[in-house]
CSV table of C-alpha atoms and ligand atoms in Angstrom, one decimal:
chain,number,residue,atom,x,y,z
A,1,MET,CA,0.1,-0.1,-0.1
A,2,SER,CA,1.7,3.6,-0.7
A,3,VAL,CA,2.2,5.9,2.2
A,4,ARG,CA,0.4,9.4,1.3
A,5,PRO,CA,2.3,12.4,-1.5
A,6,LEU,CA,5.2,14.1,-0.2
A,7,ASN,CA,4.4,16.4,2.4
A,8,ILE,CA,7.5,18.0,3.8
A,9,ASP,CA,8.1,21.6,5.0
A,10,PRO,CA,11.5,22.2,4.6
A,11,SER,CA,12.1,25.5,6.7
A,12,ASN,CA,11.5,22.7,9.7
A,13,CYS,CA,13.1,19.8,11.4
A,14,PHE,CA,11.8,16.2,11.7
A,15,ILE,CA,12.5,14.6,15.6
A,16,ALA,CA,10.5,12.5,17.2
A,17,GLY,CA,8.3,12.1,14.4
A,18,ALA,CA,7.3,15.8,14.2
A,19,TRP,CA,7.7,18.9,11.9
A,20,GLY,CA,9.2,21.7,14.4
A,21,ALA,CA,10.1,25.1,13.3
A,22,PRO,CA,14.3,24.9,14.3
A,23,LEU,CA,14.3,26.9,18.3
A,24,SER,CA,16.2,30.0,16.9
A,25,GLY,CA,13.3,30.4,14.7
A,26,GLU,CA,16.3,31.0,11.6
A,27,THR,CA,15.9,29.7,8.0
A,28,LEU,CA,18.3,29.8,5.2
A,29,PRO,CA,18.3,30.0,1.7
A,30,LEU,CA,18.6,26.8,-0.6
A,31,ILE,CA,20.3,27.8,-3.6
A,32,ASN,CA,18.9,25.4,-7.3
A,33,PRO,CA,22.2,25.4,-9.1
A,34,SER,CA,21.0,25.2,-12.7
A,35,ASP,CA,19.5,28.8,-12.2
A,36,GLY,CA,20.8,30.1,-9.1
A,37,SER,CA,17.3,30.9,-7.6
A,38,THR,CA,15.9,30.5,-4.1
A,39,LEU,CA,14.1,27.2,-4.3
A,40,CYS,CA,13.0,28.1,-0.6
A,41,GLU,CA,14.1,28.4,3.3
A,42,ILE,CA,15.6,25.2,4.8
A,43,ALA,CA,15.9,25.4,8.9
A,44,ARG,CA,18.9,26.6,10.4
A,45,GLY,CA,19.3,23.9,12.8
A,46,GLN,CA,21.0,24.6,16.0
A,47,ALA,CA,22.8,23.1,19.3
A,48,ALA,CA,19.4,23.0,20.7
A,49,ASP,CA,18.0,21.2,18.1
A,50,ILE,CA,20.4,18.7,17.4
A,51,ASN,CA,19.8,17.9,21.9
A,52,ALA,CA,16.1,17.7,21.0
A,53,ALA,CA,16.9,15.2,18.5
A,54,VAL,CA,19.3,13.5,21.0
A,55,ALA,CA,17.2,13.2,23.1
A,56,ALA,CA,14.3,12.1,20.6
A,57,ALA,CA,16.3,8.9,19.4
A,58,ASP,CA,17.3,8.0,22.8
A,59,ALA,CA,14.0,8.0,23.5
A,60,ALA,CA,13.0,5.8,20.9
A,61,LEU,CA,15.9,3.5,22.0
A,62,SER,CA,14.0,2.8,25.5
A,63,GLY,CA,10.7,2.8,23.7
A,64,LYS,CA,8.5,0.8,20.2
A,65,TRP,CA,12.2,1.2,18.9
A,66,GLY,CA,14.2,-0.6,20.7
A,67,LYS,CA,12.0,-3.0,21.5
A,68,ALA,CA,11.3,-4.3,17.7
A,69,THR,CA,13.1,-8.0,16.7
A,70,ALA,CA,15.4,-8.1,14.4
A,71,ALA,CA,12.2,-9.7,12.1
A,72,GLU,CA,10.0,-6.8,12.5
A,73,ARG,CA,13.2,-4.1,11.9
A,74,GLY,CA,13.7,-5.4,9.0
A,75,ARG,CA,10.4,-6.2,7.3
A,76,LEU,CA,9.5,-2.5,8.2
A,77,LEU,CA,13.3,-0.9,6.3
A,78,ALA,CA,11.5,-3.4,2.9
A,79,LYS,CA,8.5,-1.6,3.6
A,80,ILE,CA,10.3,2.0,3.7
A,81,GLY,CA,12.3,1.0,0.7
A,82,ARG,CA,8.4,0.0,-1.4
A,83,ALA,CA,7.1,3.4,0.2
A,84,VAL,CA,10.1,4.9,-1.5
A,85,LEU,CA,9.6,3.5,-4.9
A,86,ASP,CA,6.3,4.5,-5.0
A,87,HIS,CA,7.2,8.3,-5.2
A,88,VAL,CA,10.0,7.3,-7.2
A,89,ASP,CA,9.6,10.8,-9.3
A,90,GLU,CA,8.5,13.0,-6.5
A,91,LEU,CA,12.4,12.2,-5.1
A,92,ALA,CA,13.7,12.5,-8.4
A,93,ARG,CA,12.6,15.7,-9.1
A,94,LEU,CA,13.6,17.4,-5.7
A,95,GLU,CA,17.2,15.5,-5.6
A,96,ALA,CA,17.5,17.0,-9.6
A,97,MET,CA,16.6,20.5,-8.5
A,98,ASP,CA,18.6,20.9,-5.3
A,99,VAL,CA,21.9,18.9,-6.3
A,100,GLY,CA,21.4,19.9,-9.4
A,101,LYS,CA,22.5,16.3,-11.2
A,102,PRO,CA,20.6,15.2,-14.6
A,103,LEU,CA,17.0,13.8,-14.3
A,104,LYS,CA,17.8,10.4,-14.9
A,105,GLN,CA,21.0,10.4,-12.8
A,106,ALA,CA,18.7,11.4,-8.7
A,107,ARG,CA,16.3,9.0,-10.2
A,108,ALA,CA,19.2,6.1,-10.4
A,109,ASP,CA,19.9,7.4,-6.9
A,110,VAL,CA,16.0,7.1,-6.0
A,111,LEU,CA,16.1,3.5,-6.8
A,112,ALA,CA,19.9,2.8,-5.2
A,113,LEU,CA,17.8,4.3,-1.7
A,114,ALA,CA,14.8,1.7,-1.9
A,115,ARG,CA,17.5,-1.1,-2.7
A,116,TYR,CA,19.5,-0.6,0.5
A,117,MET,CA,16.2,-0.8,2.4
A,118,GLU,CA,16.1,-3.8,0.7
A,119,PHE,CA,19.2,-4.8,0.7
A,120,TYR,CA,19.2,-4.0,4.8
A,121,GLY,CA,15.7,-4.9,5.5
A,122,GLY,CA,16.6,-8.6,4.4
A,123,ALA,CA,20.1,-8.2,6.8
A,124,ALA,CA,18.5,-7.0,9.5
A,125,ASP,CA,17.8,-10.3,11.4
A,126,LYS,CA,20.7,-12.6,9.4
A,127,VAL,CA,23.8,-10.8,12.2
A,128,HIS,CA,24.8,-13.7,14.1
A,129,GLY,CA,26.8,-13.6,16.9
A,130,GLU,CA,29.1,-16.8,17.7
A,131,THR,CA,29.5,-19.7,20.3
A,132,ILE,CA,32.7,-20.1,21.1
A,133,PRO,CA,34.6,-23.4,22.9
A,134,TYR,CA,36.1,-22.2,26.4
A,135,LEU,CA,36.7,-23.8,29.4
A,136,ASP,CA,35.1,-26.8,31.3
A,137,GLY,CA,32.0,-25.7,32.1
A,138,TYR,CA,31.6,-22.8,30.3
A,139,THR,CA,29.3,-21.4,27.7
A,140,VAL,CA,31.0,-18.1,25.9
A,141,TYR,CA,28.6,-16.8,23.6
A,142,THR,CA,28.2,-13.0,21.4
A,143,LEU,CA,26.0,-11.2,21.0
A,144,ARG,CA,25.6,-8.3,18.3
A,145,GLU,CA,24.2,-5.1,19.7
A,146,PRO,CA,23.1,-1.8,18.7
A,147,HIS,CA,25.3,1.7,20.0
A,148,GLY,CA,22.8,3.6,20.8
A,149,VAL,CA,22.1,6.6,19.2
A,150,THR,CA,23.8,7.5,15.6
A,151,GLY,CA,24.7,10.5,14.4
A,152,HIS,CA,25.3,10.8,11.1
A,153,ILE,CA,26.3,13.8,8.5
A,154,ILE,CA,26.3,13.6,5.9
A,155,PRO,CA,27.3,16.0,1.7
A,156,TRP,CA,25.3,17.2,-1.0
A,157,ASN,CA,26.4,15.1,-3.8
A,158,TYR,CA,24.4,11.9,-3.0
A,159,PRO,CA,22.1,12.5,-0.1
A,160,MET,CA,19.7,9.0,-1.2
A,161,GLN,CA,22.6,7.3,-1.4
A,162,ILE,CA,24.4,7.6,1.6
A,163,ILE,CA,20.8,7.7,3.3
A,164,GLY,CA,20.4,4.4,2.7
A,165,ARG,CA,24.2,3.1,3.3
A,166,SER,CA,24.4,4.8,6.2
A,167,VAL,CA,20.7,5.3,8.1
A,168,GLY,CA,19.2,2.2,6.6
A,169,ALA,CA,22.4,0.1,7.6
A,170,ALA,CA,22.1,2.1,11.7
A,171,LEU,CA,18.1,1.0,11.8
A,172,ALA,CA,18.2,-2.2,10.6
A,173,MET,CA,20.3,-3.1,14.2
A,174,GLY,CA,18.3,-1.0,15.6
A,175,ASN,CA,20.0,2.1,17.0
A,176,ALA,CA,17.9,5.4,16.7
A,177,SER,CA,19.6,7.7,14.5
A,178,VAL,CA,19.6,11.8,14.3
A,179,LEU,CA,21.0,13.2,10.9
A,180,LYS,CA,22.4,16.3,9.6
A,181,PRO,CA,21.9,16.5,5.8
A,182,ALA,CA,24.2,19.2,4.3
A,183,GLU,CA,23.2,23.2,3.4
A,184,GLU,CA,23.4,22.6,-0.4
A,185,ALA,CA,21.0,20.2,-0.3
A,186,CYS,CA,18.7,18.6,2.3
A,187,LEU,CA,15.3,18.2,1.0
A,188,THR,CA,15.1,14.9,-0.2
A,189,ALA,CA,16.4,13.9,3.7
A,190,LEU,CA,13.7,15.6,5.0
A,191,ALA,CA,11.5,13.3,2.1
A,192,PHE,CA,13.0,10.4,3.3
A,193,ALA,CA,11.8,10.9,6.9
A,194,GLU,CA,8.2,11.7,5.7
A,195,ILE,CA,8.3,8.7,4.6
A,196,ALA,CA,9.9,6.3,6.3
A,197,HIS,CA,7.1,7.7,9.4
A,198,LYS,CA,4.6,7.5,7.1
A,199,ALA,CA,5.6,4.0,6.1
A,200,GLY,CA,5.3,2.9,10.7
A,201,LEU,CA,8.8,4.6,11.5
A,202,PRO,CA,8.4,5.2,14.9
A,203,ASP,CA,9.8,8.6,16.6
A,204,GLY,CA,12.6,8.8,17.2
A,205,ALA,CA,14.0,6.5,15.1
A,206,LEU,CA,14.9,8.8,12.5
A,207,ASN,CA,15.8,12.5,12.9
A,208,VAL,CA,16.4,15.2,10.8
A,209,VAL,CA,17.9,18.4,11.8
A,210,PRO,CA,19.1,20.5,8.5
A,211,GLY,CA,21.2,23.6,9.3
A,212,LEU,CA,25.2,24.7,9.2
A,213,GLY,CA,28.0,22.5,9.3
A,214,ALA,CA,29.7,25.1,11.7
A,215,GLU,CA,26.6,24.6,13.3
A,216,ALA,CA,24.7,21.8,13.7
A,217,GLY,CA,26.9,19.7,12.3
A,218,ALA,CA,29.4,20.2,15.2
A,219,ALA,CA,26.8,20.7,17.6
A,220,LEU,CA,25.9,16.3,16.4
A,221,SER,CA,29.9,15.6,16.4
A,222,ALA,CA,30.5,16.8,19.7
A,223,HIS,CA,27.6,15.6,21.4
A,224,LYS,CA,27.8,13.5,24.6
A,225,GLY,CA,24.6,11.5,24.4
A,226,VAL,CA,26.0,10.0,20.6
A,227,ASN,CA,27.4,6.8,20.7
A,228,HIS,CA,28.9,6.2,16.5
A,229,ILE,CA,29.1,8.7,14.2
A,230,SER,CA,29.1,8.3,10.4
A,231,PHE,CA,30.7,11.2,7.9
A,232,THR,CA,31.4,11.8,4.5
A,233,GLY,CA,33.0,14.4,3.6
A,234,SER,CA,35.9,17.2,3.4
A,235,VAL,CA,39.4,15.7,4.9
A,236,GLY,CA,39.6,19.0,6.5
A,237,VAL,CA,36.1,18.6,8.4
A,238,GLY,CA,36.6,14.5,8.6
A,239,LYS,CA,39.5,15.9,11.0
A,240,LEU,CA,37.5,18.1,13.2
A,241,ILE,CA,34.8,15.2,13.3
A,242,GLN,CA,37.3,13.2,14.3
A,243,GLN,CA,38.9,15.0,16.8
A,244,SER,CA,34.9,14.9,18.6
A,245,ALA,CA,35.3,11.5,18.6
A,246,GLY,CA,37.9,11.5,19.9
A,247,THR,CA,37.1,13.6,22.8
A,248,ASN,CA,34.0,11.9,23.6
A,249,VAL,CA,35.4,8.0,23.2
A,250,VAL,CA,33.1,7.3,20.3
A,251,PRO,CA,33.4,5.2,17.1
A,252,VAL,CA,33.2,6.7,13.8
A,253,THR,CA,33.6,6.2,9.9
A,254,LEU,CA,34.5,8.7,7.9
A,255,GLU,CA,34.8,8.4,3.8
A,256,LEU,CA,36.4,11.6,2.7
A,257,GLY,CA,36.9,10.9,-1.1
A,258,GLY,CA,40.0,10.1,-2.8
A,259,LYS,CA,41.8,10.4,-5.9
A,260,SER,CA,40.8,7.6,-7.7
A,261,PRO,CA,43.2,6.0,-10.7
A,262,GLN,CA,41.9,3.2,-13.3
A,263,VAL,CA,45.1,1.8,-14.8
A,264,VAL,CA,44.8,0.7,-18.8
A,265,PHE,CA,47.6,-1.9,-20.1
A,266,ASN,CA,48.4,-2.4,-23.5
A,267,ASP,CA,46.3,-5.6,-23.7
A,268,ALA,CA,43.3,-4.4,-22.2
A,269,ASP,CA,39.6,-4.4,-24.0
A,270,ILE,CA,39.8,-0.4,-25.1
A,271,ASN,CA,36.1,-0.4,-26.7
A,272,ALA,CA,34.9,-2.5,-23.0
A,273,ALA,CA,36.8,0.6,-21.0
A,274,LEU,CA,36.0,3.3,-22.8
A,275,PRO,CA,32.3,4.1,-20.9
A,276,PHE,CA,33.9,3.3,-18.3
A,277,LEU,CA,36.8,5.4,-18.4
A,278,VAL,CA,34.8,8.9,-18.6
A,279,ASN,CA,31.8,7.9,-17.1
A,280,ALA,CA,33.7,7.1,-13.8
A,281,GLY,CA,34.8,10.9,-14.4
A,282,ILE,CA,32.0,13.2,-14.9
A,283,GLN,CA,28.8,11.3,-13.3
A,284,ASN,CA,27.5,13.8,-10.9
A,285,ALA,CA,29.3,16.2,-12.3
A,286,GLY,CA,32.6,14.7,-11.2
A,287,GLN,CA,31.4,15.3,-8.1
A,288,THR,CA,31.3,11.6,-6.8
A,289,CYS,CA,33.9,10.4,-3.1
A,290,SER,CA,35.2,7.5,-6.0
A,291,ALA,CA,35.3,9.3,-8.8
A,292,SER,CA,38.1,8.0,-11.3
A,293,SER,CA,40.0,11.4,-11.8
A,294,ARG,CA,43.5,10.2,-13.1
A,295,ILE,CA,43.0,7.7,-15.8
A,296,LEU,CA,46.8,6.1,-16.1
A,297,VAL,CA,47.0,4.0,-19.9
A,298,GLN,CA,50.3,2.4,-21.2
A,299,HIS,CA,52.4,3.3,-23.6
A,300,GLY,CA,51.4,1.3,-26.7
A,301,VAL,CA,47.5,2.4,-26.3
A,302,TYR,CA,48.5,6.3,-25.5
A,303,ASP,CA,47.2,7.4,-28.4
A,304,GLN,CA,44.5,5.9,-29.1
A,305,VAL,CA,42.8,6.4,-25.6
A,306,VAL,CA,43.8,9.7,-25.7
A,307,THR,CA,42.1,10.0,-28.9
A,308,ALA,CA,38.6,7.9,-28.1
A,309,MET,CA,37.8,9.6,-24.7
A,310,ALA,CA,38.5,12.9,-25.9
A,311,GLU,CA,36.3,12.6,-28.8
A,312,ARG,CA,33.6,11.1,-25.6
A,313,TYR,CA,34.8,14.7,-24.2
A,314,GLY,CA,34.0,16.5,-27.1
A,315,GLN,CA,30.0,15.2,-27.3
A,316,LEU,CA,29.7,16.0,-23.8
A,317,ARG,CA,26.6,18.4,-23.0
A,318,THR,CA,26.5,20.0,-19.8
A,319,GLY,CA,23.1,22.0,-18.7
A,320,PRO,CA,20.1,22.3,-16.2
A,321,ALA,CA,19.2,18.9,-13.9
A,322,MET,CA,15.8,19.0,-15.4
A,323,ALA,CA,17.3,18.8,-19.2
A,324,ASP,CA,18.6,15.8,-18.1
A,325,LEU,CA,21.8,16.3,-20.7
A,326,ASP,CA,25.0,14.4,-20.2
A,327,VAL,CA,26.0,16.2,-17.2
A,328,GLY,CA,24.3,19.1,-14.9
A,329,PRO,CA,26.2,22.5,-12.9
A,330,LEU,CA,27.7,21.6,-9.6
A,331,VAL,CA,26.2,22.1,-6.3
A,332,SER,CA,26.2,25.9,-6.0
A,333,ASN,CA,28.8,29.0,-7.3
A,334,ARG,CA,31.2,28.2,-4.5
A,335,GLN,CA,32.2,25.1,-6.0
A,336,LYS,CA,32.2,26.1,-9.1
A,337,GLU,CA,34.6,28.7,-8.6
A,338,ILE,CA,36.8,25.8,-6.2
A,339,VAL,CA,36.4,23.8,-9.8
A,340,GLU,CA,38.1,26.8,-11.9
A,341,GLY,CA,40.3,27.4,-9.2
A,342,PHE,CA,42.0,24.4,-10.0
A,343,LEU,CA,41.5,24.5,-14.2
A,344,SER,CA,43.6,27.8,-13.2
A,345,GLN,CA,46.2,25.4,-12.3
A,346,GLY,CA,46.7,23.7,-15.3
A,347,GLU,CA,47.1,26.5,-17.8
A,348,ASP,CA,50.5,24.5,-18.4
A,349,LEU,CA,49.0,21.5,-19.3
A,350,GLU,CA,47.2,20.5,-22.8
A,351,VAL,CA,43.6,19.8,-22.8
A,352,VAL,CA,43.1,17.7,-24.9
A,353,GLY,CA,39.2,17.2,-24.6
A,354,ARG,CA,36.5,19.6,-23.4
A,355,GLY,CA,32.5,19.0,-23.2
A,356,GLN,CA,30.1,21.5,-24.0
A,357,ILE,CA,27.9,24.2,-21.9
A,358,VAL,CA,24.3,24.6,-23.7
A,359,THR,CA,23.6,27.7,-25.3
A,360,ASP,CA,20.4,28.4,-22.9
A,361,ALA,CA,22.1,27.5,-19.8
A,362,PRO,CA,21.4,30.2,-17.5
A,363,THR,CA,23.4,32.4,-16.6
A,364,GLY,CA,23.1,32.5,-13.1
A,365,GLY,CA,23.5,28.5,-13.3
A,366,ALA,CA,26.8,26.7,-11.6
A,367,TYR,CA,28.2,25.1,-15.1
A,368,VAL,CA,31.8,24.0,-15.7
A,369,ALA,CA,32.5,22.3,-19.0
A,370,PRO,CA,34.2,19.1,-18.5
A,371,THR,CA,37.8,19.5,-19.1
A,372,LEU,CA,40.1,16.0,-20.2
A,373,PHE,CA,44.1,17.3,-19.7
A,374,THR,CA,46.9,14.5,-20.8
A,375,ASP,CA,50.5,13.9,-20.5
A,376,VAL,CA,50.4,15.1,-16.8
A,377,ALA,CA,52.9,14.3,-14.1
A,378,PRO,CA,51.8,12.1,-11.6
A,379,ASP,CA,53.1,14.8,-9.1
A,380,HIS,CA,50.9,18.0,-10.7
A,381,ALA,CA,48.3,19.1,-8.2
A,382,LEU,CA,45.5,18.4,-11.0
A,383,ALA,CA,47.3,14.7,-10.5
A,384,GLN,CA,47.1,15.2,-6.4
A,385,LYS,CA,44.4,17.0,-5.1
A,386,GLU,CA,40.8,15.8,-5.0
A,387,ILE,CA,38.9,18.4,-7.2
A,388,PHE,CA,35.4,17.0,-7.4
A,389,GLY,CA,34.4,19.1,-10.6
A,390,PRO,CA,33.9,17.1,-14.1
A,391,VAL,CA,37.9,17.2,-14.7
A,392,GLN,CA,39.9,13.9,-15.5
A,393,VAL,CA,43.7,13.6,-16.2
A,394,ILE,CA,45.5,11.1,-18.5
A,395,ILE,CA,49.0,10.0,-17.5
A,396,PRO,CA,51.3,7.5,-19.2
A,397,PHE,CA,53.0,4.9,-18.0
A,398,ALA,CA,55.6,2.3,-19.2
A,399,ASP,CA,55.3,-1.3,-17.4
A,400,GLU,CA,52.7,-2.8,-14.2
A,401,ALA,CA,55.9,-1.7,-11.4
A,402,GLU,CA,55.7,2.1,-13.0
A,403,ALA,CA,51.8,1.8,-13.1
A,404,VAL,CA,51.5,0.7,-9.1
A,405,ALA,CA,53.4,3.5,-8.4
A,406,ILE,CA,51.8,6.4,-9.5
A,407,ALA,CA,48.0,4.5,-9.1
A,408,ASN,CA,49.5,4.4,-5.2
A,409,GLY,CA,50.9,8.1,-5.2
A,410,THR,CA,48.4,9.7,-4.1
A,411,ASP,CA,47.4,10.6,-0.3
A,412,PHE,CA,44.2,8.8,-1.0
A,413,GLY,CA,42.7,5.2,-1.0
A,414,LEU,CA,39.5,4.9,-2.1
A,415,VAL,CA,38.6,2.6,-5.3
A,416,ALA,CA,40.8,1.8,-8.2
A,417,SER,CA,40.6,-0.3,-11.3
A,418,CYS,CA,42.8,-2.6,-13.9
A,419,TRP,CA,42.2,-2.8,-17.2
A,420,SER,CA,43.8,-5.6,-18.9
A,421,GLU,CA,43.4,-9.5,-20.7
A,422,ASN,CA,45.9,-11.2,-18.9
A,423,GLY,CA,44.7,-12.9,-15.8
A,424,ALA,CA,47.6,-12.9,-13.9
A,425,ARG,CA,48.7,-9.2,-14.0
A,426,GLN,CA,44.4,-8.7,-12.2
A,427,MET,CA,45.5,-10.3,-9.2
A,428,ARG,CA,48.9,-9.0,-9.5
A,429,MET,CA,47.3,-5.7,-9.5
A,430,ALA,CA,44.3,-6.7,-7.7
A,431,ARG,CA,46.7,-6.8,-4.5
A,432,ALA,CA,48.8,-4.1,-5.5
A,433,LEU,CA,46.9,-1.2,-5.5
A,434,ARG,CA,45.8,0.3,-2.6
A,435,ALA,CA,42.1,1.3,-2.3
A,436,GLY,CA,39.4,-0.1,-0.5
A,437,GLN,CA,37.3,-1.1,-3.8
A,438,VAL,CA,39.8,-2.5,-6.6
A,439,PHE,CA,37.6,-3.4,-10.1
A,440,ILE,CA,38.5,-5.6,-12.3
A,441,ASN,CA,37.6,-4.7,-16.1
A,442,ASN,CA,35.2,-3.0,-14.7
A,443,TYR,CA,34.7,0.3,-12.3
A,444,GLY,CA,32.4,1.1,-9.8
A,445,ALA,CA,29.9,-2.2,-10.5
A,446,GLY,CA,26.6,-1.3,-10.8
A,447,GLY,CA,26.1,1.3,-8.0
A,448,GLY,CA,26.9,-2.2,-5.6
A,449,VAL,CA,24.7,-1.4,-2.1
A,450,GLU,CA,26.4,-5.0,-1.6
A,451,LEU,CA,30.0,-4.1,-1.9
A,452,PRO,CA,32.0,-3.0,1.2
A,453,PHE,CA,33.3,1.2,0.6
A,454,GLY,CA,35.5,2.6,2.3
A,455,GLY,CA,39.4,4.6,1.7
A,456,THR,CA,42.8,4.4,3.5
A,457,GLY,CA,45.1,6.9,4.0
A,458,LEU,CA,42.7,10.3,3.5
A,459,SER,CA,40.1,8.6,1.8
A,460,GLY,CA,38.9,7.5,5.6
A,461,HIS,CA,38.5,4.6,7.5
A,462,GLY,CA,35.3,2.1,8.2
A,463,ARG,CA,33.3,0.2,5.5
A,464,GLU,CA,29.9,1.4,4.3
A,465,LYS,CA,27.8,-0.6,2.2
A,466,GLY,CA,26.9,-4.4,2.0
A,467,PHE,CA,27.1,-6.8,5.1
A,468,GLU,CA,30.6,-5.1,6.1
A,469,ALA,CA,28.6,-1.8,7.1
A,470,LEU,CA,25.9,-3.9,9.6
A,471,TYR,CA,29.3,-4.9,12.0
A,472,GLY,CA,30.4,-1.4,11.9
A,473,PHE,CA,27.0,-0.2,13.2
A,474,SER,CA,26.9,-2.7,15.9
A,475,VAL,CA,28.4,-3.5,19.5
A,476,LEU,CA,29.8,-7.1,20.1
A,477,LYS,CA,29.6,-8.0,23.9
A,478,THR,CA,30.4,-11.4,25.1
A,479,ILE,CA,28.9,-13.2,27.6
A,480,ALA,CA,30.7,-16.4,30.0
A,481,ALA,CA,28.1,-18.4,31.6
A,482,ARG,CA,29.7,-20.5,34.0
A,483,HIS,CA,27.6,-23.1,35.0
A,484,GLY,CA,29.5,-26.4,36.1
B,501,LIG,P1,31.8,20.5,1.1
B,501,LIG,O1,33.4,21.1,1.7
B,501,LIG,O2,32.1,19.2,-0.4
B,501,LIG,O3,30.4,20.6,1.2
B,501,LIG,P2,31.6,19.2,3.9
B,501,LIG,O4,32.7,18.1,4.6
B,501,LIG,O5,32.0,20.9,4.6
B,501,LIG,O6,32.0,18.7,2.7
B,501,LIG,O7,30.5,19.0,4.4
B,501,LIG,C1,29.9,17.4,4.7
B,501,LIG,C2,29.0,17.7,5.8
B,501,LIG,O8,29.7,18.2,6.9
B,501,LIG,C3,28.2,19.0,5.7
B,501,LIG,O9,26.8,18.0,5.9
B,501,LIG,C4,28.5,19.8,6.3
B,501,LIG,O10,27.4,20.8,6.6
B,501,LIG,C5,29.1,19.2,7.4
B,501,LIG,N1,30.0,20.2,8.8
B,501,LIG,C6,31.1,20.7,7.8
B,501,LIG,N2,31.8,21.5,8.8
B,501,LIG,C7,31.0,21.0,10.1
B,501,LIG,C8,32.1,20.8,11.2
B,501,LIG,N3,32.6,21.8,11.6
B,501,LIG,N4,31.7,20.1,12.1
B,501,LIG,C9,30.0,18.8,11.7
B,501,LIG,N5,30.2,18.7,10.8
B,501,LIG,C10,30.0,20.0,9.2
């Protein structure tokens, strides 16, 4: 049965199952990046609202939500997933307007959110403890229990997908969550809370407080009533979150982006690789933690790959989210300035491919044409820094050893891929590449709801997605019973 149509008021917070204005009464404008207009006002939640949300989550743990069995939680999450699908068009439009992503990409994000709910709904009652052989006269076993209140601070690039992987797994394990969406894009977080509540999620199990990072976000990460924090966002803020978590001695999961390489060897199936090489760089206008911003190509196929990628870049069209082209605007004019700053650092480099911005794109929109640089030195700023825009660099290499050295030669380690038809090389590369996920002859593998995801180095630590996330969102208790 479908839930009633979306009825959200983004100038409110969603706390304890009810909409309410932030205690300060203040709001912030939410900007449409496709044209620079103000979409609506959103709540400027602050510490007092975070206090109320944490209290509501805590109350949920000792109420109906805390008493729900794993099977009941799973059934409810699966129902929420179906309710999300009832609203696929509305959610896709909200996300497209808010983030600026082309409608078809936003629609794919809705489907991913529903799939996360289905996956974690199905998994909720399948997380088992163990029995441990021990001393004579003892029975020892382990239980996986929720942390309690989980804080989720998420970015603007994939709100629905990140809610799915993080809040979905937390709720599956019986935690109660406080979600602080990004100030640039919070509409689908509010819509999701409404949908989940209407589908039967008890009051307080999920609370949403929009607001600024330095206010609502900082208050959530420093709150003594929060027992686990998951954060996806920039390296700088990730460090602050880890410091807050350290002060309160609570576990933290950080997913902080990357500079992910695809490594193309002479023996690769170039035609199979091409769509992945380009799409992994320009999807969501390159504003993807796992974007592949470095393409490493062996000398023997270098010219062929450069020519083919450049040709594809020439076909890319950038325009308003609702026009549903290849690439939308960046999330904000601030982000556009950041990306343009990087582009100006590439003035010494050769631009081999450039997409077009459609002529009727509104002048107030945050548009940046996709740009492909070639012959980039591995230590160039554009090959080292996370740009978070539709920019890729191509780097030549001679042999496997050099490929590994270049691929691993940044501070990040999130995702990598190897394109080769040689099985032994595939296995060697899979081991040698420094990344939380390595793809062989593909990149991204269909969204990967089931695949554990997370990084090393400045890409962060902890794993989300897949079954692994359920371990992260639970605590292991060991029970040793002496019975003689
Ligand atoms: P970006 O620079 O790409 O916007 P951020 O890391 O600044 O990425 O933002 C990711 C999330 O972190 C957003 O929800 C933002 O509001 C939040 N945030 C930003 N600053 C802080 C902070 N000091 N403490 C907690 N959360 C923050």
